[in-house]
Amino acid sequence: MADKSDLVRNFEHHIIKATRLEHPGIQKIIRGGLYDDRYYYVCEFDEGQSLRAFLEETGRFSPGKSLELLMQISATLQYGQRAMSWPLPLS
């Protein structure tokens, strides 16, 4: 396991990179830091509803709509992975 200083440097590095992300599928990170011995980040507020609430309102997605959403999610993850240079475990 990495020592605390490595974890802190990693957190700070990723917060800096995360504040630069610009993608409609990723909530904007405004800043991050240390307060009262705890690391935090602040992101923009996104008013909306949970997936559960949405599905209760609308019902299940059709196979075509499911595929469309999965493609959007995949593109968003790909953007984030490339921009942040972090590995995404697939297992």
mmCIF file of C-alpha atoms in Angstrom:
data_model
loop_
_atom_site.group_PDB
_atom_site.id
_atom_site.type_symbol
_atom_site.label_atom_id
_atom_site.label_comp_id
_atom_site.label_asym_id
_atom_site.label_seq_id
_atom_site.Cartn_x
_atom_site.Cartn_y
_atom_site.Cartn_z
ATOM 1 C CA MET A 1 0.000 0.000 0.000
ATOM 2 C CA ALA A 2 1.218 3.516 -0.806
ATOM 3 C CA ASP A 3 2.161 5.711 2.115
ATOM 4 C CA LYS A 4 -0.050 8.664 2.992
ATOM 5 C CA SER A 5 2.105 11.227 1.215
ATOM 6 C CA ASP A 6 1.767 9.267 -2.060
ATOM 7 C CA LEU A 7 -2.009 9.094 -1.597
ATOM 8 C CA VAL A 8 -2.197 12.828 -0.912
ATOM 9 C CA ARG A 9 -0.092 13.695 -3.968
ATOM 10 C CA ASN A 10 -2.250 11.367 -6.078
ATOM 11 C CA PHE A 11 -5.452 13.007 -4.786
ATOM 12 C CA GLU A 12 -4.130 16.509 -5.440
ATOM 13 C CA HIS A 13 -2.928 15.537 -8.919
ATOM 14 C CA HIS A 14 -6.304 14.051 -9.854
ATOM 15 C CA ILE A 15 -8.266 17.008 -8.470
ATOM 16 C CA ILE A 16 -6.238 19.370 -10.645
ATOM 17 C CA LYS A 17 -6.908 17.210 -13.703
ATOM 18 C CA ALA A 18 -10.574 16.720 -12.808
ATOM 19 C CA THR A 19 -11.218 20.477 -12.627
ATOM 20 C CA ARG A 20 -10.155 20.674 -16.298
ATOM 21 C CA LEU A 21 -12.627 18.068 -17.570
ATOM 22 C CA GLU A 22 -15.235 19.437 -19.955
ATOM 23 C CA HIS A 23 -17.844 16.874 -21.000
ATOM 24 C CA PRO A 24 -21.650 16.958 -20.926
ATOM 25 C CA GLY A 25 -21.731 13.553 -19.216
ATOM 26 C CA ILE A 26 -19.367 14.506 -16.383
ATOM 27 C CA GLN A 27 -20.325 16.728 -13.494
ATOM 28 C CA LYS A 28 -17.957 19.697 -13.211
ATOM 29 C CA ILE A 29 -15.477 19.526 -10.339
ATOM 30 C CA ILE A 30 -14.942 23.040 -9.018
ATOM 31 C CA ARG A 31 -12.144 22.501 -6.516
ATOM 32 C CA GLY A 32 -10.714 20.205 -3.908
ATOM 33 C CA GLY A 33 -8.483 20.448 -0.927
ATOM 34 C CA LEU A 34 -7.917 19.693 2.717
ATOM 35 C CA TYR A 35 -10.193 20.895 5.509
ATOM 36 C CA ASP A 36 -10.046 19.776 9.120
ATOM 37 C CA ASP A 37 -7.678 16.914 8.197
ATOM 38 C CA ARG A 38 -10.100 15.614 5.551
ATOM 39 C CA TYR A 39 -9.707 15.753 1.806
ATOM 40 C CA TYR A 40 -12.696 16.905 -0.197
ATOM 41 C CA TYR A 41 -13.843 18.024 -3.598
ATOM 42 C CA VAL A 42 -16.668 20.333 -4.601
ATOM 43 C CA CYS A 43 -18.722 19.761 -7.710
ATOM 44 C CA GLU A 44 -21.484 21.719 -9.365
ATOM 45 C CA PHE A 45 -25.049 20.999 -8.316
ATOM 46 C CA ASP A 46 -27.019 19.087 -10.897
ATOM 47 C CA GLU A 47 -30.721 19.068 -10.206
ATOM 48 C CA GLY A 48 -32.361 15.933 -11.421
ATOM 49 C CA GLN A 49 -33.727 12.626 -10.334
ATOM 50 C CA SER A 50 -32.262 9.234 -9.634
ATOM 51 C CA LEU A 51 -32.286 6.499 -12.230
ATOM 52 C CA ARG A 52 -34.660 4.555 -9.970
ATOM 53 C CA ALA A 53 -37.161 7.437 -9.874
ATOM 54 C CA PHE A 54 -36.867 7.906 -13.638
ATOM 55 C CA LEU A 55 -37.529 4.217 -14.306
ATOM 56 C CA GLU A 56 -40.488 4.191 -11.911
ATOM 57 C CA GLU A 57 -41.951 7.084 -13.917
ATOM 58 C CA THR A 58 -41.218 5.824 -17.420
ATOM 59 C CA GLY A 59 -40.821 2.063 -17.148
ATOM 60 C CA ARG A 60 -38.058 -0.071 -18.609
ATOM 61 C CA PHE A 61 -35.911 1.079 -21.496
ATOM 62 C CA SER A 62 -36.337 -0.560 -24.875
ATOM 63 C CA PRO A 63 -33.321 -2.528 -26.124
ATOM 64 C CA GLY A 64 -32.557 0.298 -28.584
ATOM 65 C CA LYS A 65 -32.700 2.978 -25.891
ATOM 66 C CA SER A 66 -30.551 0.817 -23.592
ATOM 67 C CA LEU A 67 -27.921 0.488 -26.316
ATOM 68 C CA GLU A 68 -27.999 4.235 -26.976
ATOM 69 C CA LEU A 69 -27.450 4.992 -23.276
ATOM 70 C CA LEU A 70 -24.657 2.425 -22.987
ATOM 71 C CA MET A 71 -22.891 4.011 -25.955
ATOM 72 C CA GLN A 72 -23.127 7.443 -24.292
ATOM 73 C CA ILE A 73 -21.811 6.043 -21.002
ATOM 74 C CA SER A 74 -18.983 4.280 -22.822
ATOM 75 C CA ALA A 75 -17.975 7.478 -24.642
ATOM 76 C CA THR A 76 -18.022 9.420 -21.360
ATOM 77 C CA LEU A 77 -15.860 6.827 -19.595
ATOM 78 C CA GLN A 78 -13.451 6.766 -22.523
ATOM 79 C CA TYR A 79 -13.119 10.560 -22.436
ATOM 80 C CA GLY A 80 -12.513 10.531 -18.676
ATOM 81 C CA GLN A 81 -9.982 7.722 -18.876
ATOM 82 C CA ARG A 82 -7.986 9.451 -21.590
ATOM 83 C CA ALA A 83 -8.159 12.871 -19.952
ATOM 84 C CA MET A 84 -7.267 11.633 -16.478
ATOM 85 C CA SER A 85 -4.792 8.924 -17.567
ATOM 86 C CA TRP A 86 -6.101 6.461 -15.037
ATOM 87 C CA PRO A 87 -6.702 2.781 -15.734
ATOM 88 C CA LEU A 88 -10.301 1.604 -15.582
ATOM 89 C CA PRO A 89 -10.495 -1.956 -14.282
ATOM 90 C CA LEU A 90 -12.871 -4.010 -16.359
ATOM 91 C CA SER A 91 -13.137 -7.017 -14.063
#
